[in-house]
Amino acid sequence: MSSSSSSSFSSCTLLIGLLCVVLLGGSLSHGQLSPTFYDSTCPNASNIVRGIIAAALKTDARIGGSLIRLHFHDCFVNGCDGSLLLNNSATIQSEKEAPPNNNSARGFGVVDNIKTALETACPATVSCADILAIAAEESVSLAGGPSWNVSLGRRDSTTANRTAAGLFLPGPTEALPSLKAKFLAVGLNSTDLVALSGAHTFGRAQCSSFINRLYNFSGSGNPDPTLNTTYLSTLQGICPQNGNTTVVTNLDLTTPDVFDNKYFSNLQVQEGLLQSDQELFSTTGDETVAIVNNFTANQTAFFANFVVSMIKMGNISPLTGTAGEIRLNCGKVNNSTGSDGLLYSSM
């Protein structure tokens, strides 16, 4: 292990302790979640979500990757509680403006469209946190990936935590020890890390997420040595020095809009786009290398492990029972409780 990696690991040991403080409630329990939660109150919820995503895909091929990322970024900050969706207000500093999300997280309009449709079909019933969980599964399924029974019954937070989002969301330029520590802090192991990273088999990333690898990696004055030289030239053409860092390119250069295991075979030939991707295979001697090799050779194993890991991630500290609320507008907390006991908010 390099000195820089040792330093990263030391800092991440502290990170685990800090996260326990930030994750109020701290439990990784799935509480009262159940795949049948809406069977009687909103039986068509998943079909409604799927239909809206399918329509969005006709004009936005990257929306599936964007939606699964929203679920990921929601769950890693105070649990899967829809806090990422809250906008700024007099009392809330939105997580949308935390560095890992600012000008990067997207798909909020599609989430709003889903919420509007669900409010029409089943008023004040389906939470925004559950919308993100369902949307993640439907996005994967629509792209040719596995399907699974999504555990439901999460409720929505009335607060957000921009500071935690800035500290604890895994970033694209992080070394493997830091990534593993952030996953471990929320109860996810190395297999979960590799499997969930496989969601980068579809979607796009901005130049700002990987330009650190193209010209002056870690202050060396040279590109990242774990980046395939032909791929490097391609990426330098897309992201020139001092160019527009909001330009996007495919996370998976082989099958960019299909959910498959090509992401892992890309890593084997040093064609992972993000540093955090390539670290999974190029960190010599780490257990993640064997996991990448297994998923490359066996797509069925990848799909099976991905489903398990998605369910585990979706179970991080949900609000259930009477905790939180069912937001009527995913971007803001409900304003008041009426005399009839129903929660109201202007849409």
mmCIF file of C-alpha atoms in Angstrom:
data_model
loop_
_atom_site.group_PDB
_atom_site.id
_atom_site.type_symbol
_atom_site.label_atom_id
_atom_site.label_comp_id
_atom_site.label_asym_id
_atom_site.label_seq_id
_atom_site.Cartn_x
_atom_site.Cartn_y
_atom_site.Cartn_z
ATOM 1 C CA MET A 1 0.000 0.000 0.000
ATOM 2 C CA SER A 2 1.306 3.423 -0.934
ATOM 3 C CA SER A 3 1.773 6.150 1.645
ATOM 4 C CA SER A 4 -1.118 8.055 0.096
ATOM 5 C CA SER A 5 -3.327 4.981 0.406
ATOM 6 C CA SER A 6 -2.275 4.548 4.031
ATOM 7 C CA SER A 7 -3.189 8.151 4.676
ATOM 8 C CA SER A 8 -6.551 7.661 3.011
ATOM 9 C CA PHE A 9 -7.224 4.612 5.146
ATOM 10 C CA SER A 10 -6.324 6.433 8.346
ATOM 11 C CA SER A 11 -8.604 9.326 7.519
ATOM 12 C CA CYS A 12 -11.388 6.920 6.614
ATOM 13 C CA THR A 13 -11.088 5.117 9.952
ATOM 14 C CA LEU A 14 -12.065 8.432 11.493
ATOM 15 C CA LEU A 15 -14.753 8.829 8.842
ATOM 16 C CA ILE A 16 -16.596 5.734 10.054
ATOM 17 C CA GLY A 17 -16.833 7.170 13.531
ATOM 18 C CA LEU A 18 -18.004 10.523 12.252
ATOM 19 C CA LEU A 19 -20.706 8.957 10.147
ATOM 20 C CA CYS A 20 -22.217 7.315 13.204
ATOM 21 C CA VAL A 21 -22.762 10.805 14.584
ATOM 22 C CA VAL A 22 -24.196 12.213 11.369
ATOM 23 C CA LEU A 23 -26.569 9.336 10.712
ATOM 24 C CA LEU A 24 -29.104 10.294 13.322
ATOM 25 C CA GLY A 25 -30.892 7.170 14.423
ATOM 26 C CA GLY A 26 -28.030 5.164 12.991
ATOM 27 C CA SER A 27 -29.912 1.906 12.547
ATOM 28 C CA LEU A 28 -29.329 -0.117 9.409
ATOM 29 C CA SER A 29 -32.567 -2.004 10.042
ATOM 30 C CA HIS A 30 -35.210 -2.236 7.349
ATOM 31 C CA GLY A 31 -37.888 -1.561 9.968
ATOM 32 C CA GLN A 32 -41.370 -2.258 8.609
ATOM 33 C CA LEU A 33 -40.488 -2.352 4.905
ATOM 34 C CA SER A 34 -42.300 -4.867 2.710
ATOM 35 C CA PRO A 35 -42.666 -5.451 -1.044
ATOM 36 C CA THR A 36 -46.436 -5.620 -0.490
ATOM 37 C CA PHE A 37 -46.694 -2.327 1.406
ATOM 38 C CA TYR A 38 -48.831 -0.582 -1.251
ATOM 39 C CA ASP A 39 -50.757 -3.634 -2.475
ATOM 40 C CA SER A 40 -54.041 -2.383 -1.069
ATOM 41 C CA THR A 41 -53.448 1.386 -1.020
ATOM 42 C CA CYS A 42 -51.705 1.955 -4.373
ATOM 43 C CA PRO A 43 -51.443 -1.357 -6.254
ATOM 44 C CA ASN A 44 -50.337 0.227 -9.541
ATOM 45 C CA ALA A 45 -47.533 2.314 -8.033
ATOM 46 C CA SER A 46 -44.682 0.438 -9.719
ATOM 47 C CA ASN A 47 -46.449 0.411 -13.096
ATOM 48 C CA ILE A 48 -47.002 4.155 -12.884
ATOM 49 C CA VAL A 49 -43.320 4.731 -12.111
ATOM 50 C CA ARG A 50 -42.222 2.427 -14.929
ATOM 51 C CA GLY A 51 -44.453 4.146 -17.463
ATOM 52 C CA ILE A 52 -43.117 7.596 -16.716
ATOM 53 C CA ILE A 53 -39.495 6.429 -16.853
ATOM 54 C CA ALA A 54 -40.123 4.616 -20.137
ATOM 55 C CA ALA A 55 -41.551 7.813 -21.599
ATOM 56 C CA ALA A 56 -38.591 9.853 -20.328
ATOM 57 C CA LEU A 57 -36.124 7.413 -21.889
ATOM 58 C CA LYS A 58 -37.447 8.278 -25.347
ATOM 59 C CA THR A 59 -35.848 11.715 -25.121
ATOM 60 C CA ASP A 60 -33.209 11.182 -22.422
ATOM 61 C CA ALA A 61 -31.221 7.966 -22.766
ATOM 62 C CA ARG A 62 -29.232 8.676 -19.596
ATOM 63 C CA ILE A 63 -32.200 9.121 -17.260
ATOM 64 C CA GLY A 64 -32.008 5.559 -15.902
ATOM 65 C CA GLY A 65 -28.469 6.062 -14.652
ATOM 66 C CA SER A 66 -29.448 9.442 -13.227
ATOM 67 C CA LEU A 67 -32.385 8.007 -11.278
ATOM 68 C CA ILE A 68 -30.470 5.133 -9.705
ATOM 69 C CA ARG A 69 -27.822 7.644 -8.656
ATOM 70 C CA LEU A 70 -30.483 9.691 -6.845
ATOM 71 C CA HIS A 71 -31.455 6.635 -4.791
ATOM 72 C CA PHE A 72 -27.785 5.950 -4.017
ATOM 73 C CA HIS A 73 -27.066 9.531 -2.987
ATOM 74 C CA ASP A 74 -30.225 9.640 -0.899
ATOM 75 C CA CYS A 75 -29.487 6.464 1.050
ATOM 76 C CA PHE A 76 -25.881 7.359 1.901
ATOM 77 C CA VAL A 77 -26.950 10.531 3.744
ATOM 78 C CA ASN A 78 -29.069 9.918 6.855
ATOM 79 C CA GLY A 79 -30.596 6.841 5.236
ATOM 80 C CA CYS A 80 -33.158 6.333 2.465
ATOM 81 C CA ASP A 81 -35.514 9.134 3.452
ATOM 82 C CA GLY A 82 -35.936 11.316 0.371
ATOM 83 C CA SER A 83 -33.857 14.095 1.936
ATOM 84 C CA LEU A 84 -31.900 14.583 -1.296
ATOM 85 C CA LEU A 85 -35.054 15.823 -3.018
ATOM 86 C CA LEU A 86 -35.704 18.740 -0.652
ATOM 87 C CA ASN A 87 -35.070 22.208 -2.040
ATOM 88 C CA ASN A 88 -33.632 25.147 -0.143
ATOM 89 C CA SER A 89 -36.029 26.847 2.239
ATOM 90 C CA ALA A 90 -35.922 29.072 5.286
ATOM 91 C CA THR A 91 -35.052 26.031 7.406
ATOM 92 C CA ILE A 92 -33.430 23.621 4.928
ATOM 93 C CA GLN A 93 -30.049 23.680 3.212
ATOM 94 C CA SER A 94 -30.622 21.415 0.265
ATOM 95 C CA GLU A 95 -28.363 18.415 -0.280
ATOM 96 C CA LYS A 96 -28.670 19.185 -3.983
ATOM 97 C CA GLU A 97 -26.045 21.899 -3.489
ATOM 98 C CA ALA A 98 -23.506 19.693 -1.708
ATOM 99 C CA PRO A 99 -20.371 19.296 -3.872
ATOM 100 C CA PRO A 100 -21.097 15.683 -4.939
ATOM 101 C CA ASN A 101 -24.574 16.702 -6.156
ATOM 102 C CA ASN A 102 -24.291 20.324 -7.253
ATOM 103 C CA ASN A 103 -24.717 20.682 -11.034
ATOM 104 C CA SER A 104 -24.417 16.911 -11.205
ATOM 105 C CA ALA A 105 -27.398 15.119 -9.659
ATOM 106 C CA ARG A 106 -30.280 15.176 -12.130
ATOM 107 C CA GLY A 107 -33.623 13.586 -12.854
ATOM 108 C CA PHE A 108 -35.581 15.645 -10.339
ATOM 109 C CA GLY A 109 -38.133 16.629 -12.971
ATOM 110 C CA VAL A 110 -38.905 12.995 -13.704
ATOM 111 C CA VAL A 111 -39.296 12.332 -9.973
ATOM 112 C CA ASP A 112 -41.733 15.253 -9.801
ATOM 113 C CA ASN A 113 -43.682 13.812 -12.736
ATOM 114 C CA ILE A 114 -43.879 10.457 -10.986
ATOM 115 C CA LYS A 115 -45.044 12.100 -7.771
ATOM 116 C CA THR A 116 -47.750 14.068 -9.588
ATOM 117 C CA ALA A 117 -49.065 10.895 -11.243
ATOM 118 C CA LEU A 118 -49.033 8.978 -7.962
ATOM 119 C CA GLU A 119 -50.817 11.798 -6.135
ATOM 120 C CA THR A 120 -53.543 11.632 -8.772
ATOM 121 C CA ALA A 121 -53.871 7.854 -8.473
ATOM 122 C CA CYS A 122 -53.280 7.443 -4.732
ATOM 123 C CA PRO A 123 -53.256 10.772 -2.866
ATOM 124 C CA ALA A 124 -50.892 11.154 0.102
ATOM 125 C CA THR A 125 -49.857 7.504 -0.049
ATOM 126 C CA VAL A 126 -46.513 6.826 -1.779
ATOM 127 C CA SER A 127 -43.466 8.501 -0.244
ATOM 128 C CA CYS A 128 -40.779 10.269 -2.227
ATOM 129 C CA ALA A 129 -38.181 7.954 -0.662
ATOM 130 C CA ASP A 130 -40.074 4.950 -2.041
ATOM 131 C CA ILE A 131 -40.366 6.638 -5.437
ATOM 132 C CA LEU A 132 -36.561 6.718 -5.615
ATOM 133 C CA ALA A 133 -36.330 3.037 -4.633
ATOM 134 C CA ILE A 134 -38.923 1.977 -7.214
ATOM 135 C CA ALA A 135 -37.408 4.211 -9.900
ATOM 136 C CA ALA A 136 -33.984 2.647 -9.363
ATOM 137 C CA GLU A 137 -35.342 -0.863 -9.902
ATOM 138 C CA GLU A 138 -37.446 0.081 -12.900
ATOM 139 C CA SER A 139 -34.517 1.931 -14.502
ATOM 140 C CA VAL A 140 -32.324 -1.155 -14.236
ATOM 141 C CA SER A 141 -35.057 -3.435 -15.547
ATOM 142 C CA LEU A 142 -35.853 -1.172 -18.508
ATOM 143 C CA ALA A 143 -32.157 -1.201 -19.474
ATOM 144 C CA GLY A 144 -32.046 -4.998 -19.626
ATOM 145 C CA GLY A 145 -30.854 -5.628 -16.095
ATOM 146 C CA PRO A 146 -32.405 -7.695 -13.309
ATOM 147 C CA SER A 147 -35.736 -7.068 -11.624
ATOM 148 C CA TRP A 148 -36.432 -7.501 -7.929
ATOM 149 C CA ASN A 149 -39.171 -7.026 -5.365
ATOM 150 C CA VAL A 150 -38.522 -3.597 -3.874
ATOM 151 C CA SER A 151 -39.138 -3.367 -0.146
ATOM 152 C CA LEU A 152 -41.442 -0.393 0.486
ATOM 153 C CA GLY A 153 -42.897 1.618 3.331
ATOM 154 C CA ARG A 154 -40.258 4.308 3.761
ATOM 155 C CA ARG A 155 -41.435 7.692 4.892
ATOM 156 C CA ASP A 156 -39.984 11.072 4.021
ATOM 157 C CA SER A 157 -37.709 13.179 6.172
ATOM 158 C CA THR A 158 -38.531 16.736 7.150
ATOM 159 C CA THR A 159 -34.856 17.733 7.165
ATOM 160 C CA ALA A 160 -31.805 17.529 4.939
ATOM 161 C CA ASN A 161 -28.094 17.370 5.718
ATOM 162 C CA ARG A 162 -25.909 19.174 3.188
ATOM 163 C CA THR A 163 -22.815 18.803 5.369
ATOM 164 C CA ALA A 164 -23.178 15.031 5.540
ATOM 165 C CA ALA A 165 -23.722 14.851 1.783
ATOM 166 C CA GLY A 166 -20.445 16.691 1.268
ATOM 167 C CA LEU A 167 -18.548 14.417 3.624
ATOM 168 C CA PHE A 168 -19.888 10.934 3.174
ATOM 169 C CA LEU A 169 -20.939 10.412 -0.429
ATOM 170 C CA PRO A 170 -18.280 8.377 -2.280
ATOM 171 C CA GLY A 171 -16.569 10.488 -4.911
ATOM 172 C CA PRO A 172 -15.210 9.724 -8.387
ATOM 173 C CA THR A 173 -11.614 10.631 -7.518
ATOM 174 C CA GLU A 174 -11.320 8.603 -4.324
ATOM 175 C CA ALA A 175 -8.869 5.801 -3.670
ATOM 176 C CA LEU A 176 -10.153 2.342 -2.812
ATOM 177 C CA PRO A 177 -9.519 2.493 0.981
ATOM 178 C CA SER A 178 -11.671 5.614 1.222
ATOM 179 C CA LEU A 179 -14.432 4.060 -0.890
ATOM 180 C CA LYS A 180 -14.451 0.890 1.197
ATOM 181 C CA ALA A 181 -14.612 2.867 4.432
ATOM 182 C CA LYS A 182 -17.592 4.918 3.266
ATOM 183 C CA PHE A 183 -19.454 1.778 2.277
ATOM 184 C CA LEU A 184 -18.552 -0.026 5.482
ATOM 185 C CA ALA A 185 -19.859 2.923 7.492
ATOM 186 C CA VAL A 186 -23.367 2.257 6.176
ATOM 187 C CA GLY A 187 -23.156 -1.512 6.506
ATOM 188 C CA LEU A 188 -22.016 -2.362 2.976
ATOM 189 C CA ASN A 189 -19.019 -4.617 2.309
ATOM 190 C CA SER A 190 -16.535 -4.950 -0.539
ATOM 191 C CA THR A 191 -18.831 -7.149 -2.616
ATOM 192 C CA ASP A 192 -21.536 -4.505 -2.259
ATOM 193 C CA LEU A 193 -19.054 -1.828 -3.331
ATOM 194 C CA VAL A 194 -18.127 -3.674 -6.517
ATOM 195 C CA ALA A 195 -21.678 -4.754 -7.309
ATOM 196 C CA LEU A 196 -23.181 -1.288 -6.806
ATOM 197 C CA SER A 197 -20.342 0.314 -8.771
ATOM 198 C CA GLY A 198 -21.589 -1.898 -11.599
ATOM 199 C CA ALA A 199 -24.479 0.550 -11.954
ATOM 200 C CA HIS A 200 -21.943 2.552 -13.955
ATOM 201 C CA THR A 201 -22.709 0.135 -16.770
ATOM 202 C CA PHE A 202 -25.142 2.816 -17.979
ATOM 203 C CA GLY A 203 -25.390 6.570 -17.714
ATOM 204 C CA ARG A 204 -22.937 9.409 -18.279
ATOM 205 C CA ALA A 205 -20.325 11.415 -16.343
ATOM 206 C CA GLN A 206 -19.070 14.962 -16.733
ATOM 207 C CA CYS A 207 -15.455 15.729 -17.606
ATOM 208 C CA SER A 208 -15.095 17.265 -14.146
ATOM 209 C CA SER A 209 -15.479 13.751 -12.690
ATOM 210 C CA PHE A 210 -12.453 12.262 -14.426
ATOM 211 C CA ILE A 211 -10.283 15.053 -15.869
ATOM 212 C CA ASN A 212 -7.990 14.544 -12.867
ATOM 213 C CA ARG A 213 -6.825 11.352 -14.610
ATOM 214 C CA LEU A 214 -6.096 12.854 -18.025
ATOM 215 C CA TYR A 215 -3.247 15.325 -17.604
ATOM 216 C CA ASN A 216 -1.848 15.701 -14.100
ATOM 217 C CA PHE A 217 -2.823 12.701 -12.029
ATOM 218 C CA SER A 218 -2.083 13.208 -8.329
ATOM 219 C CA GLY A 219 0.278 16.075 -9.172
ATOM 220 C CA SER A 220 2.559 13.818 -11.230
ATOM 221 C CA GLY A 221 2.373 15.917 -14.392
ATOM 222 C CA ASN A 222 1.328 12.786 -16.246
ATOM 223 C CA PRO A 223 -1.942 10.933 -16.897
ATOM 224 C CA ASP A 224 -3.178 8.159 -14.629
ATOM 225 C CA PRO A 225 -0.980 5.127 -15.446
ATOM 226 C CA THR A 226 -3.963 2.801 -14.963
ATOM 227 C CA LEU A 227 -5.775 4.398 -17.915
ATOM 228 C CA ASN A 228 -5.551 2.631 -21.276
ATOM 229 C CA THR A 229 -3.528 4.907 -23.582
ATOM 230 C CA THR A 230 -5.938 4.643 -26.526
ATOM 231 C CA TYR A 231 -8.871 5.384 -24.254
ATOM 232 C CA LEU A 232 -6.847 8.234 -22.749
ATOM 233 C CA SER A 233 -6.488 9.861 -26.159
ATOM 234 C CA THR A 234 -10.210 9.544 -26.767
ATOM 235 C CA LEU A 235 -11.017 11.130 -23.418
ATOM 236 C CA GLN A 236 -8.517 13.945 -23.934
ATOM 237 C CA GLY A 237 -10.347 14.738 -27.179
ATOM 238 C CA ILE A 238 -13.641 14.915 -25.307
ATOM 239 C CA CYS A 239 -12.209 16.834 -22.336
ATOM 240 C CA PRO A 240 -9.318 19.106 -23.417
ATOM 241 C CA GLN A 241 -7.322 20.967 -20.810
ATOM 242 C CA ASN A 242 -9.097 24.177 -19.792
ATOM 243 C CA GLY A 243 -12.145 22.998 -21.725
ATOM 244 C CA ASN A 244 -15.800 22.753 -20.741
ATOM 245 C CA THR A 245 -15.885 20.387 -17.766
ATOM 246 C CA THR A 246 -19.662 19.893 -17.990
ATOM 247 C CA VAL A 247 -19.367 17.904 -21.227
ATOM 248 C CA VAL A 248 -20.511 14.321 -20.644
ATOM 249 C CA THR A 249 -19.375 10.960 -21.947
ATOM 250 C CA ASN A 250 -20.483 7.373 -21.459
ATOM 251 C CA LEU A 251 -19.577 5.629 -18.215
ATOM 252 C CA ASP A 252 -19.449 2.373 -20.172
ATOM 253 C CA LEU A 253 -17.893 2.873 -23.588
ATOM 254 C CA THR A 254 -18.926 -0.618 -24.757
ATOM 255 C CA THR A 255 -22.712 -0.766 -24.186
ATOM 256 C CA PRO A 256 -23.519 2.671 -22.742
ATOM 257 C CA ASP A 257 -27.294 2.313 -22.386
ATOM 258 C CA VAL A 258 -27.543 -1.385 -21.531
ATOM 259 C CA PHE A 259 -27.388 -2.814 -18.025
ATOM 260 C CA ASP A 260 -24.907 -5.680 -18.369
ATOM 261 C CA ASN A 261 -21.496 -6.750 -17.085
ATOM 262 C CA LYS A 262 -19.393 -4.957 -19.712
ATOM 263 C CA TYR A 263 -18.443 -2.349 -17.084
ATOM 264 C CA PHE A 264 -16.286 -5.006 -15.430
ATOM 265 C CA SER A 265 -14.580 -6.236 -18.595
ATOM 266 C CA ASN A 266 -13.770 -2.580 -19.313
ATOM 267 C CA LEU A 267 -11.913 -2.405 -16.004
ATOM 268 C CA GLN A 268 -9.816 -5.417 -16.973
ATOM 269 C CA VAL A 269 -8.433 -3.535 -19.992
ATOM 270 C CA GLN A 270 -8.014 -0.252 -18.073
ATOM 271 C CA GLU A 271 -11.052 1.383 -19.599
ATOM 272 C CA GLY A 272 -12.855 2.380 -16.429
ATOM 273 C CA LEU A 273 -13.898 6.006 -16.797
ATOM 274 C CA LEU A 274 -13.672 7.183 -13.201
ATOM 275 C CA GLN A 275 -10.730 6.709 -10.888
ATOM 276 C CA SER A 276 -13.137 5.151 -8.387
ATOM 277 C CA ASP A 277 -14.101 2.599 -11.064
ATOM 278 C CA GLN A 278 -10.603 1.592 -12.105
ATOM 279 C CA GLU A 279 -9.427 1.373 -8.486
ATOM 280 C CA LEU A 280 -11.602 -1.730 -8.078
ATOM 281 C CA PHE A 281 -9.393 -3.681 -10.495
ATOM 282 C CA SER A 282 -6.059 -1.857 -10.465
ATOM 283 C CA THR A 283 -5.453 -1.921 -6.708
ATOM 284 C CA THR A 284 -3.071 -4.882 -6.698
ATOM 285 C CA GLY A 285 -3.821 -7.564 -4.138
ATOM 286 C CA ASP A 286 -7.171 -6.208 -3.025
ATOM 287 C CA GLU A 287 -10.154 -8.524 -2.719
ATOM 288 C CA THR A 288 -12.094 -6.363 -5.165
ATOM 289 C CA VAL A 289 -9.948 -7.617 -8.058
ATOM 290 C CA ALA A 290 -11.284 -11.162 -7.727
ATOM 291 C CA ILE A 291 -14.851 -9.848 -7.468
ATOM 292 C CA VAL A 292 -14.401 -7.874 -10.699
ATOM 293 C CA ASN A 293 -13.018 -10.986 -12.405
ATOM 294 C CA ASN A 294 -15.987 -13.041 -11.216
ATOM 295 C CA PHE A 295 -18.549 -10.515 -12.424
ATOM 296 C CA THR A 296 -16.761 -10.236 -15.780
ATOM 297 C CA ALA A 297 -16.921 -13.981 -16.300
ATOM 298 C CA ASN A 298 -20.427 -14.441 -14.926
ATOM 299 C CA GLN A 299 -23.108 -11.838 -15.604
ATOM 300 C CA THR A 300 -25.629 -13.931 -13.674
ATOM 301 C CA ALA A 301 -23.449 -13.648 -10.578
ATOM 302 C CA PHE A 302 -23.219 -9.879 -11.061
ATOM 303 C CA PHE A 303 -26.979 -9.517 -11.401
ATOM 304 C CA ALA A 304 -27.632 -11.675 -8.331
ATOM 305 C CA ASN A 305 -25.161 -9.769 -6.189
ATOM 306 C CA PHE A 306 -26.370 -6.430 -7.502
ATOM 307 C CA VAL A 307 -29.923 -7.210 -6.416
ATOM 308 C CA VAL A 308 -28.773 -8.243 -2.942
ATOM 309 C CA SER A 309 -26.683 -5.086 -2.601
ATOM 310 C CA MET A 310 -29.474 -2.810 -3.850
ATOM 311 C CA ILE A 311 -31.857 -4.270 -1.284
ATOM 312 C CA LYS A 312 -29.247 -3.820 1.462
ATOM 313 C CA MET A 313 -28.638 -0.219 0.431
ATOM 314 C CA GLY A 314 -32.366 0.463 0.289
ATOM 315 C CA ASN A 315 -32.631 -0.719 3.887
ATOM 316 C CA ILE A 316 -30.257 1.902 5.291
ATOM 317 C CA SER A 317 -32.006 3.718 8.156
ATOM 318 C CA PRO A 318 -35.473 4.190 6.667
ATOM 319 C CA LEU A 319 -38.130 6.214 8.443
ATOM 320 C CA THR A 320 -41.154 3.970 9.029
ATOM 321 C CA GLY A 321 -44.370 3.870 11.006
ATOM 322 C CA THR A 322 -45.242 7.377 12.134
ATOM 323 C CA ALA A 323 -41.739 8.834 11.737
ATOM 324 C CA GLY A 324 -41.348 11.553 9.113
ATOM 325 C CA GLU A 325 -44.213 12.164 6.685
ATOM 326 C CA ILE A 326 -45.524 11.383 3.218
ATOM 327 C CA ARG A 327 -44.528 14.507 1.308
ATOM 328 C CA LEU A 328 -47.098 15.770 -1.153
ATOM 329 C CA ASN A 329 -44.387 17.630 -3.056
ATOM 330 C CA CYS A 330 -40.997 15.910 -3.064
ATOM 331 C CA GLY A 331 -39.175 19.248 -3.051
ATOM 332 C CA LYS A 332 -40.560 20.528 0.246
ATOM 333 C CA VAL A 333 -41.952 19.392 3.545
ATOM 334 C CA ASN A 334 -45.676 19.493 4.115
ATOM 335 C CA ASN A 335 -46.917 22.775 5.535
ATOM 336 C CA SER A 336 -49.575 21.748 8.007
ATOM 337 C CA THR A 337 -51.838 19.075 9.340
ATOM 338 C CA GLY A 338 -55.528 19.705 8.774
ATOM 339 C CA SER A 339 -58.307 18.978 11.222
ATOM 340 C CA ASP A 340 -59.070 15.788 9.335
ATOM 341 C CA GLY A 341 -55.581 14.520 10.070
ATOM 342 C CA LEU A 342 -54.374 14.716 6.465
ATOM 343 C CA LEU A 343 -51.145 16.502 5.590
ATOM 344 C CA TYR A 344 -51.413 19.390 3.172
ATOM 345 C CA SER A 345 -48.928 21.308 1.086
ATOM 346 C CA SER A 346 -49.225 23.564 -1.920
ATOM 347 C CA MET A 347 -47.964 21.772 -5.010
#
